[in-house]
PDB file of C-alpha atoms in Angstrom:
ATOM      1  CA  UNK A   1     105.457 101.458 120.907  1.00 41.00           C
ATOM      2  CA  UNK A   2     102.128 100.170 122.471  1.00 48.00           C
ATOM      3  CA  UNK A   3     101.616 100.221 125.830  1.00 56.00           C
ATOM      4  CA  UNK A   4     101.846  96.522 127.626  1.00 62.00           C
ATOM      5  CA  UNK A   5     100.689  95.444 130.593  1.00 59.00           C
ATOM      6  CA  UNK A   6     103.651  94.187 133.371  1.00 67.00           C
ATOM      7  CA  UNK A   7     105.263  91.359 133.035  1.00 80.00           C
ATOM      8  CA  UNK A   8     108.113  89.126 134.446  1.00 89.00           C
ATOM      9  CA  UNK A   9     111.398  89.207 132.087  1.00 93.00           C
ATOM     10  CA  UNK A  10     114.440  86.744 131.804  1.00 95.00           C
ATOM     11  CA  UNK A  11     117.420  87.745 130.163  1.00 95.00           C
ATOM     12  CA  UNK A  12     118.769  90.595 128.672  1.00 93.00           C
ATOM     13  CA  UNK A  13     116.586  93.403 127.373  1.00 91.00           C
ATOM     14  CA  UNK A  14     118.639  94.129 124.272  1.00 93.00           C
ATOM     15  CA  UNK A  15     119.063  89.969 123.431  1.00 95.00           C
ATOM     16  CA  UNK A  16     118.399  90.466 119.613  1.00 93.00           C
ATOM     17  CA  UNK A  17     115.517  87.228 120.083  1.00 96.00           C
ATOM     18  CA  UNK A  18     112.717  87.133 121.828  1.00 97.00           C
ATOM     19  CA  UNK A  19     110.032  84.270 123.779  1.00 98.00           C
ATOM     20  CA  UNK A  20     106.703  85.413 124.800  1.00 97.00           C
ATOM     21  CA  UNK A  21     105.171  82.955 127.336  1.00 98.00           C
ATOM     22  CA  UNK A  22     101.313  82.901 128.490  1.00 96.00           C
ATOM     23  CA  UNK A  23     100.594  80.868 131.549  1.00 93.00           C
ATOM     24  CA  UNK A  24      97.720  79.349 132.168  1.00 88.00           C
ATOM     25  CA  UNK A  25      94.260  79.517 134.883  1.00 80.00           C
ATOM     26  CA  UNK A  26      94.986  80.268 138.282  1.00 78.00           C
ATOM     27  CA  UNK A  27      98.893  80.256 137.867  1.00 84.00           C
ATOM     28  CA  UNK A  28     101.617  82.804 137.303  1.00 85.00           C
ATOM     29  CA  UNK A  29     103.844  83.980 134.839  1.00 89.00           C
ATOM     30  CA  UNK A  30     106.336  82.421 136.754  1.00 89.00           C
ATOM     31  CA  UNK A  31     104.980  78.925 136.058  1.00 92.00           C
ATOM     32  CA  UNK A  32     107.480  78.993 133.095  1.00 95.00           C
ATOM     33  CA  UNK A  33     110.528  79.862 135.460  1.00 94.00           C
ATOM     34  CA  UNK A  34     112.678  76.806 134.462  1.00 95.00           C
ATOM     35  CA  UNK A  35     112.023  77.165 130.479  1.00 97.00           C
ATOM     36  CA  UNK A  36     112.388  80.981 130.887  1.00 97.00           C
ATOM     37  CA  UNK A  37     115.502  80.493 132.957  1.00 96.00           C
ATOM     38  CA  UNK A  38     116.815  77.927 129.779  1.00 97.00           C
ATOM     39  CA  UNK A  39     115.770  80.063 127.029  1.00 97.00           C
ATOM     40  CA  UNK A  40     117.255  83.305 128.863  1.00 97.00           C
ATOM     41  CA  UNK A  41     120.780  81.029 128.672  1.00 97.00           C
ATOM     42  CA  UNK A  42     120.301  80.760 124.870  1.00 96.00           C
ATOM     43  CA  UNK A  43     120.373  84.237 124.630  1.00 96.00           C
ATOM     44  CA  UNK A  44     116.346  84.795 124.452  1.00 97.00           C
ATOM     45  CA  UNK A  45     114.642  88.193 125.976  1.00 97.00           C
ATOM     46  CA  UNK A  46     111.562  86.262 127.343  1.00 97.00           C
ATOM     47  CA  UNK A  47     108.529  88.050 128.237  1.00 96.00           C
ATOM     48  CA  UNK A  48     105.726  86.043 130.250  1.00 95.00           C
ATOM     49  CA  UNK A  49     103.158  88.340 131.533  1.00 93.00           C
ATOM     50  CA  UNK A  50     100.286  87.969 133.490  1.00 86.00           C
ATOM     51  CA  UNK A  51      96.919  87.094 131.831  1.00 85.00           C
ATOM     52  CA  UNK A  52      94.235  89.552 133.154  1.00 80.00           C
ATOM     53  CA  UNK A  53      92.453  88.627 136.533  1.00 76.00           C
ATOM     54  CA  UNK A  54      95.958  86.897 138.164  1.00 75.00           C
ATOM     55  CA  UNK A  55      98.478  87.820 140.123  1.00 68.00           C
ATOM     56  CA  UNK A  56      98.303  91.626 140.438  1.00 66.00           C
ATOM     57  CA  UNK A  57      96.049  92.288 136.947  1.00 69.00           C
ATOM     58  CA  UNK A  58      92.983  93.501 138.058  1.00 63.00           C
ATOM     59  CA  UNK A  59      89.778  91.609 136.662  1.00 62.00           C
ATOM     60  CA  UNK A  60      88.356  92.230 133.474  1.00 58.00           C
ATOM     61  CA  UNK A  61      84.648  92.445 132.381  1.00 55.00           C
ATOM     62  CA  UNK A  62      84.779  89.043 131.611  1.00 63.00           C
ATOM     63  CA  UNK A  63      86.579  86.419 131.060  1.00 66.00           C
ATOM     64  CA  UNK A  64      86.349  84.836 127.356  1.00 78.00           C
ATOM     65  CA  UNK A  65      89.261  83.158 126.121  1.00 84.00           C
ATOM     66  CA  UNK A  66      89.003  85.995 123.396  1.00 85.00           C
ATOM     67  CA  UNK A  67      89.328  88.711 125.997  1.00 84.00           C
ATOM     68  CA  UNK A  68      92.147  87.651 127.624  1.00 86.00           C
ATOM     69  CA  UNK A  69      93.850  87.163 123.991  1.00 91.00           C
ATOM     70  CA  UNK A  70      93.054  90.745 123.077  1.00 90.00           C
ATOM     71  CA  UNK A  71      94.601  91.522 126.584  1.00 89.00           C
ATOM     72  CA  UNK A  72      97.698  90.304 125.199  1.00 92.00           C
ATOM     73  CA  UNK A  73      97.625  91.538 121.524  1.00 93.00           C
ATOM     74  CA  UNK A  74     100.201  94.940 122.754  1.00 93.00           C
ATOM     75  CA  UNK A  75     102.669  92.176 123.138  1.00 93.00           C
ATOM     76  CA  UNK A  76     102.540  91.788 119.755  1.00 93.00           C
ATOM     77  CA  UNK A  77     102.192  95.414 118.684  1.00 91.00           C
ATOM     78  CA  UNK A  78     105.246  96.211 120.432  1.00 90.00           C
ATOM     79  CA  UNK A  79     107.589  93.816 119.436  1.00 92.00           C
ATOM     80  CA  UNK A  80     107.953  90.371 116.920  1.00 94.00           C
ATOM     81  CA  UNK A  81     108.674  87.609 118.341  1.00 97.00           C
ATOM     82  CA  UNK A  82     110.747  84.284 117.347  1.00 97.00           C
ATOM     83  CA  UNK A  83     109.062  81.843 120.049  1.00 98.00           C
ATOM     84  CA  UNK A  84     105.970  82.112 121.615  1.00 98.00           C
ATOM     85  CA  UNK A  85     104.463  79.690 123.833  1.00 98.00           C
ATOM     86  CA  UNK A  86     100.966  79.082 125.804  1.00 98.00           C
ATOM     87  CA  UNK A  87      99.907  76.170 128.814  1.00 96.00           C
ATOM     88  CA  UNK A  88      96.576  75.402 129.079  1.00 90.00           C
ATOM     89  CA  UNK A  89      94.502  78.045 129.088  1.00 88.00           C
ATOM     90  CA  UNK A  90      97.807  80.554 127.914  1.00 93.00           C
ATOM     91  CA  UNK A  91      98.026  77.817 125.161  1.00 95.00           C
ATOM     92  CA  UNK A  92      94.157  79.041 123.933  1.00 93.00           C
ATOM     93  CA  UNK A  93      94.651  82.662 124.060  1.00 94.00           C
ATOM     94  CA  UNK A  94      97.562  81.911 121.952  1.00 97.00           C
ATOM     95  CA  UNK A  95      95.574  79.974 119.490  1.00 95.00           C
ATOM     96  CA  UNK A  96      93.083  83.384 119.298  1.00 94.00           C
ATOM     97  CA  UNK A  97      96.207  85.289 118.650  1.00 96.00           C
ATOM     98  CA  UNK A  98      97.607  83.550 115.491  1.00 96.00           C
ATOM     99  CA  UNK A  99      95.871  85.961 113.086  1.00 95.00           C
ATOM    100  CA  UNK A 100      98.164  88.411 114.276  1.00 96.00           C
ATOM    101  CA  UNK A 101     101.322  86.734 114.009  1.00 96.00           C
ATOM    102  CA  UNK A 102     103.721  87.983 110.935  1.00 94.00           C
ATOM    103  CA  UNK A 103     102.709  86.754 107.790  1.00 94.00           C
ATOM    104  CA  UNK A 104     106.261  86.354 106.401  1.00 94.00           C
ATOM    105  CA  UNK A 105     108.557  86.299 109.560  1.00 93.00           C
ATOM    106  CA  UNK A 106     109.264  83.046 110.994  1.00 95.00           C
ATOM    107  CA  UNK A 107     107.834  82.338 114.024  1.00 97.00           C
ATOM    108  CA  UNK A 108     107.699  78.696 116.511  1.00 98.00           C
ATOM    109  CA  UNK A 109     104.565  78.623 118.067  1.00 98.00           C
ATOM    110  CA  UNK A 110     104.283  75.671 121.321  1.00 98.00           C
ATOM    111  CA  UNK A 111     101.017  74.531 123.001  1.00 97.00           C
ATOM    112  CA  UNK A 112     101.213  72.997 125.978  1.00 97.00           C
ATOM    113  CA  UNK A 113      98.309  70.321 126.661  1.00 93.00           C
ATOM    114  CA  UNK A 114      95.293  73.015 125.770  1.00 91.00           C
ATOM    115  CA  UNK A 115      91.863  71.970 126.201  1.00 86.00           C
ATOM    116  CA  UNK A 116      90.712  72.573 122.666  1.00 87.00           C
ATOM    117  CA  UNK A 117      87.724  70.641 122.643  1.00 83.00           C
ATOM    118  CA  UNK A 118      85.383  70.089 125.624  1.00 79.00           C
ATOM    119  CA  UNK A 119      82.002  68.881 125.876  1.00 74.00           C
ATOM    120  CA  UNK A 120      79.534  70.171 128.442  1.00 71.00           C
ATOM    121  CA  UNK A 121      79.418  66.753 129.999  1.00 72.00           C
ATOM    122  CA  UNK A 122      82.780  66.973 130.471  1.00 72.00           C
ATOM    123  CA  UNK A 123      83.192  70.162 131.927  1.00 74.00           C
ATOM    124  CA  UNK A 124      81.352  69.177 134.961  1.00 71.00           C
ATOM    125  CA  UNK A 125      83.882  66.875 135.832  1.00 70.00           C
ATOM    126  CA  UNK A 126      86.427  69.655 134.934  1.00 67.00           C
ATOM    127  CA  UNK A 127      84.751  72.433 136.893  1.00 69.00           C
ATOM    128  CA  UNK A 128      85.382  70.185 140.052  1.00 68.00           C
ATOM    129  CA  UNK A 129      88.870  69.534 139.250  1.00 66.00           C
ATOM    130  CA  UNK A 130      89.699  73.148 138.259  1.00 65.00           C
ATOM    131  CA  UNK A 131      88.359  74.988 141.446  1.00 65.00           C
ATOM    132  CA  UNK A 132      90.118  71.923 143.826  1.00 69.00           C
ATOM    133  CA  UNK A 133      93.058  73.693 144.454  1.00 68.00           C
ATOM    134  CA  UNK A 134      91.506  76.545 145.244  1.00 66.00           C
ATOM    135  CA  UNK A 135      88.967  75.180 147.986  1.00 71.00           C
ATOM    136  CA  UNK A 136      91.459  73.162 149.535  1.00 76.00           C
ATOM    137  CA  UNK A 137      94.958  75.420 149.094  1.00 80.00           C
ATOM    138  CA  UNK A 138      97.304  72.829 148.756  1.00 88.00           C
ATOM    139  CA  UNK A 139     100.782  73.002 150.333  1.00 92.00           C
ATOM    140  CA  UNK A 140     104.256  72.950 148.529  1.00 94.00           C
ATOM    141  CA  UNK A 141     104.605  69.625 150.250  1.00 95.00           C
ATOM    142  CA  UNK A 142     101.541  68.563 149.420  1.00 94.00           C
ATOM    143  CA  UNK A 143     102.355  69.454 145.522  1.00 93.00           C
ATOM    144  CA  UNK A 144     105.595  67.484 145.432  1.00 94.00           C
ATOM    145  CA  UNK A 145     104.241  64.613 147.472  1.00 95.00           C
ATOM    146  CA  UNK A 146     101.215  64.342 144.876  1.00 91.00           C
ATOM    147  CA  UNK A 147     104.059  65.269 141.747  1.00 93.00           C
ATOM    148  CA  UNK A 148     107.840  63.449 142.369  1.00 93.00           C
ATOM    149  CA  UNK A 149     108.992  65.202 139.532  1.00 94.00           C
ATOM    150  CA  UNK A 150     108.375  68.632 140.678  1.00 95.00           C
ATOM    151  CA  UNK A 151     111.279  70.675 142.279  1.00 94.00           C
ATOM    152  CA  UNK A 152     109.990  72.630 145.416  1.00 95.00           C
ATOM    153  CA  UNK A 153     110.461  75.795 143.643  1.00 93.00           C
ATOM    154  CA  UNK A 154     107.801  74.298 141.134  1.00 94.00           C
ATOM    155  CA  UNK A 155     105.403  73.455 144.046  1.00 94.00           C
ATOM    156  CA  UNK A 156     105.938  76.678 145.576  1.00 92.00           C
ATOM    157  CA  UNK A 157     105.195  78.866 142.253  1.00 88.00           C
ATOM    158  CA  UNK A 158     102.207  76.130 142.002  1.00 88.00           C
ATOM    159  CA  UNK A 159     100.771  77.238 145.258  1.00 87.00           C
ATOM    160  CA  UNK A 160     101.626  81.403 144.857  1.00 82.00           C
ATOM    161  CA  UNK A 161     100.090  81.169 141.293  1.00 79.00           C
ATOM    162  CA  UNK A 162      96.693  79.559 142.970  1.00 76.00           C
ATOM    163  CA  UNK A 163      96.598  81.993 145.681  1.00 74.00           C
ATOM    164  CA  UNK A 164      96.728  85.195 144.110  1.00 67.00           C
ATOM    165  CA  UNK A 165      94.269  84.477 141.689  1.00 58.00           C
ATOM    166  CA  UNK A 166      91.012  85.083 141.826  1.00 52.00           C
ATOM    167  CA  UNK A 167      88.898  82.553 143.988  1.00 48.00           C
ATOM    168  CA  UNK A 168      85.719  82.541 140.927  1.00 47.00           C
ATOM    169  CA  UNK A 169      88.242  82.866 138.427  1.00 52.00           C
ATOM    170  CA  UNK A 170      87.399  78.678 137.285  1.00 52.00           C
ATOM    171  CA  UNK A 171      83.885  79.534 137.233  1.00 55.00           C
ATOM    172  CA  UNK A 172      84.330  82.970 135.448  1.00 53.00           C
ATOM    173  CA  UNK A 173      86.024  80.805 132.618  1.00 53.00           C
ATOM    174  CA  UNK A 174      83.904  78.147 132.283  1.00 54.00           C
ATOM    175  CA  UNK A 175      80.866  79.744 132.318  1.00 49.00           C
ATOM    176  CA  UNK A 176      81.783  82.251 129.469  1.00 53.00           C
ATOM    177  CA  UNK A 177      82.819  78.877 127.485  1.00 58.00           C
ATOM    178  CA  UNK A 178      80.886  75.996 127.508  1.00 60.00           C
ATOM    179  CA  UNK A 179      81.409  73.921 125.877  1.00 66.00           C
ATOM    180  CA  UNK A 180      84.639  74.862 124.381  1.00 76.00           C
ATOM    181  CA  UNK A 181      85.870  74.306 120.906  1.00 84.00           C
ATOM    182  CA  UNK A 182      88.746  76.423 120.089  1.00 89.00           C
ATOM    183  CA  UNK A 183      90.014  73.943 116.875  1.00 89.00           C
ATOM    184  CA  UNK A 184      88.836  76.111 114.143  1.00 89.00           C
ATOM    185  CA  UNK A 185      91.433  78.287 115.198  1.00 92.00           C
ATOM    186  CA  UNK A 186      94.216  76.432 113.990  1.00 93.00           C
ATOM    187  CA  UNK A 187      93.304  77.593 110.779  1.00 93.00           C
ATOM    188  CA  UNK A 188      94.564  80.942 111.655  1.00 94.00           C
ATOM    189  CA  UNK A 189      98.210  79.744 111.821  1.00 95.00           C
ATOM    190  CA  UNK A 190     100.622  81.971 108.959  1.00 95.00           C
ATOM    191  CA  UNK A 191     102.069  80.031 106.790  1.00 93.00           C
ATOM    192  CA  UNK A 192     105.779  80.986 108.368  1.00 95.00           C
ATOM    193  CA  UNK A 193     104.767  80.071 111.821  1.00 96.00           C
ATOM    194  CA  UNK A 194     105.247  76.724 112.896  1.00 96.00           C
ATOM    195  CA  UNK A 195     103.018  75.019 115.270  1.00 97.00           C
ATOM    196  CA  UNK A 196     104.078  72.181 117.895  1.00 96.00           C
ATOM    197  CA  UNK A 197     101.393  70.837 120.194  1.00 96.00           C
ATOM    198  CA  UNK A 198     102.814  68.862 123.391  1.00 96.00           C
ATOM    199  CA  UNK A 199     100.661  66.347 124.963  1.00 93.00           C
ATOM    200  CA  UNK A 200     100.440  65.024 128.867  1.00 93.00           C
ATOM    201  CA  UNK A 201     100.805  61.220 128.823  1.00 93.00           C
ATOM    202  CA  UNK A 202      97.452  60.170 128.475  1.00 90.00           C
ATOM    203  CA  UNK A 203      97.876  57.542 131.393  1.00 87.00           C
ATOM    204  CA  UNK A 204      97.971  60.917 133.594  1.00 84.00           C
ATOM    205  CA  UNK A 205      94.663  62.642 132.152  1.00 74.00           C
ATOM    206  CA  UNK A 206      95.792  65.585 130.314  1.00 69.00           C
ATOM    207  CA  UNK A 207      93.832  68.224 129.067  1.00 76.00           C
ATOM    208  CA  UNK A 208      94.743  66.965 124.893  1.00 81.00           C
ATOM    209  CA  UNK A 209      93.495  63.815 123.473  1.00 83.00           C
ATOM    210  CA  UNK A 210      95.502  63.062 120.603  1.00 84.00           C
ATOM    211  CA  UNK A 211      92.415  62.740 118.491  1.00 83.00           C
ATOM    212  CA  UNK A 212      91.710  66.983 118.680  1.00 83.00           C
ATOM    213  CA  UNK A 213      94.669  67.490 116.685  1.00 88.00           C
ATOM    214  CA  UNK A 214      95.942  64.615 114.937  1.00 85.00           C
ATOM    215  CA  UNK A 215      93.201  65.456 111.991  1.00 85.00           C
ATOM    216  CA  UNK A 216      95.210  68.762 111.402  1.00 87.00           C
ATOM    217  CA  UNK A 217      98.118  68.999 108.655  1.00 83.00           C
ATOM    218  CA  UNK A 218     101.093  70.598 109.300  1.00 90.00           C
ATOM    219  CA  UNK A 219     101.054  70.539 113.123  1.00 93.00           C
ATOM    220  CA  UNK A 220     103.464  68.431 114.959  1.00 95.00           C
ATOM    221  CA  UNK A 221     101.882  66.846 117.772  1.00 94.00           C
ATOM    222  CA  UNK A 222     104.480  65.434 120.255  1.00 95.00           C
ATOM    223  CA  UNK A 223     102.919  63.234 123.515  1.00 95.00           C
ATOM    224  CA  UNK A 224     105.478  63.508 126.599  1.00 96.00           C
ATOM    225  CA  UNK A 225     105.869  60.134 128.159  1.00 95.00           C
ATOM    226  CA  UNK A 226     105.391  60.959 131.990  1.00 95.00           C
ATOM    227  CA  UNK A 227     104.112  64.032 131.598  1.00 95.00           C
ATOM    228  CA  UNK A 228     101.348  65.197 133.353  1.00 92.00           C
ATOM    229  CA  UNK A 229      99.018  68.281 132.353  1.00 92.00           C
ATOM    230  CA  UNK A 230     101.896  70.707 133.999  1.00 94.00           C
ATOM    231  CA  UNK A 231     104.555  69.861 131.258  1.00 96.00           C
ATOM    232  CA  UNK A 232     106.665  72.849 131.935  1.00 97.00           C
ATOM    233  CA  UNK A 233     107.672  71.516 135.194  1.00 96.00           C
ATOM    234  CA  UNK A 234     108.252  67.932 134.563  1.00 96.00           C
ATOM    235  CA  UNK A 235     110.043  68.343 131.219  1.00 97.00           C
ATOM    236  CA  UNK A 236     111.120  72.052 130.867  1.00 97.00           C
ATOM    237  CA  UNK A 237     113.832  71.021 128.471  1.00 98.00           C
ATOM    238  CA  UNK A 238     111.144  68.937 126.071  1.00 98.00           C
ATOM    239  CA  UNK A 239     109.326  72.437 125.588  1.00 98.00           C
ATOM    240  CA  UNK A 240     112.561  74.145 124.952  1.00 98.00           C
ATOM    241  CA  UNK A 241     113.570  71.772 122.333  1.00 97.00           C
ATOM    242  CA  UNK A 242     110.471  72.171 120.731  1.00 97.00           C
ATOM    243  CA  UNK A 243     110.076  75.174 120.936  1.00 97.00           C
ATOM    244  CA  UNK A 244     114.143  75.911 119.147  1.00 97.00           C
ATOM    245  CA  UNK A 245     113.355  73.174 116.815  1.00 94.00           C
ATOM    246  CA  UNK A 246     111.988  75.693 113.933  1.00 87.00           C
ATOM    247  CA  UNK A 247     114.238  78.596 115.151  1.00 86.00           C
ATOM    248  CA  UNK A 248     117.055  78.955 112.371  1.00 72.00           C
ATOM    249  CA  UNK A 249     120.257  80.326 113.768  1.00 61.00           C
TER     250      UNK A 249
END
């Protein structure tokens, strides 16, 4: 079995099906605590480790989408899995790790509002938006005051997941990817693994325009009304529905 790096489990270790989460930049594995906690009830092992440079992973060399994907690929060396699912950045790692997904074995794939296209003109406005919460350490309160549909356990995994990452981590991304265009990866999907891709509500400025994916055949693309970028706490049960939606019992 390969080696993996730590990771926070839900359920029970010998549940005969298994989720593998991937959060996103400067956040937690536990920003997937409430579809974790759902999927554990359904009688899912689920796996959601932390991607390298958060929580306690020490930094890589870099940080490439790519590297942080081949970070991840003993996940899928050491076990198959019937459900995997990626937010935001997560959601991009698991694009790079389709290739490796079982050719034959059926597997539901779920990205959460990635950023799969992004101009360098946009990324400036991005840059500021992804290092805000790390200049100005927002509060639980201030999180659930800013997001009514948050519970306080939400806004208080928000605000753990931006303090223990790293303070350069936005810029350490960024940098390494400008602009970013992560489509052609799609193409990398197995035929037995189905791919859903959730979208914020685009009043609320997601990450996803429609238009990035809509081009590409056999992908559902699902917008969630009310949804902001942070999908997994607003509508936990719309990514677990999505997610069991290909899963044949």
């Amino acid at each position: 079995m390969a080696t993996v790096p730590s990771a926070s489990q839900w359920g029970f270790p010998t549940a005969s099906k298994r989720a593998l989460l991937i959060h996103g930049l400067n956040s937690s594995s536990h920003t997937f605590h409430r579809v974790a906690s759902a999927l554990a009830a359904k009688g899912y092992l689920v796996v959601a480790p932390n991607l390298l440079g958060h929580a306690l992973r020490k930094p890589g060399a870099d940080f490439l989408v790519q590297t942080l994907a081949d970070d991840l690929l003993p996940y899928l060396q050491a076990a198959e899995y019937d459900i995997v699912i990626g937010h935001s950045m997560g959601a991009l790692a698991v694009l790079s790790l389709l290739k490796y997904l079982p050719k034959t074995r059926p597997t539901s794939v779920v990205l959460i509002d990635p950023s799969v296209e992004v101009t360098a003109e946009q990324m400036v406005d991005r840059r500021v938006n992804f290092a805000s919460d790390v200049i100005n350490n927002p509060t639980a309160e201030d999180y659930m005051a800013l997001n009514p549909l948050w519970t306080r356990d939400d806004a208080v995994w928000k605000v753990l997941g931006t303090h223990i990452g790293r303070d350069t981590n936005s810029d350490d991304h960024i940098d390494g990817n400008v602009p970013w265009s992560f489509s052609h990866l799609f193409a990398d999907r197995p035929a037995a693994a189905a791919l859903t891709v959730l979208i914020a509500d685009p009043r609320f400025c997601g990450a996803l325009k429609l238009e990035a994916v809509a081009k590409f055949k056999d992908i559902r693309t699902v917008i969630v009304p009310n949804a902001s970028h942070w999908i997994q706490y607003e509508f936990p049960e719309v990514i677990v529905e999505e997610a069991l939606r290909n899963i044949k019992e």
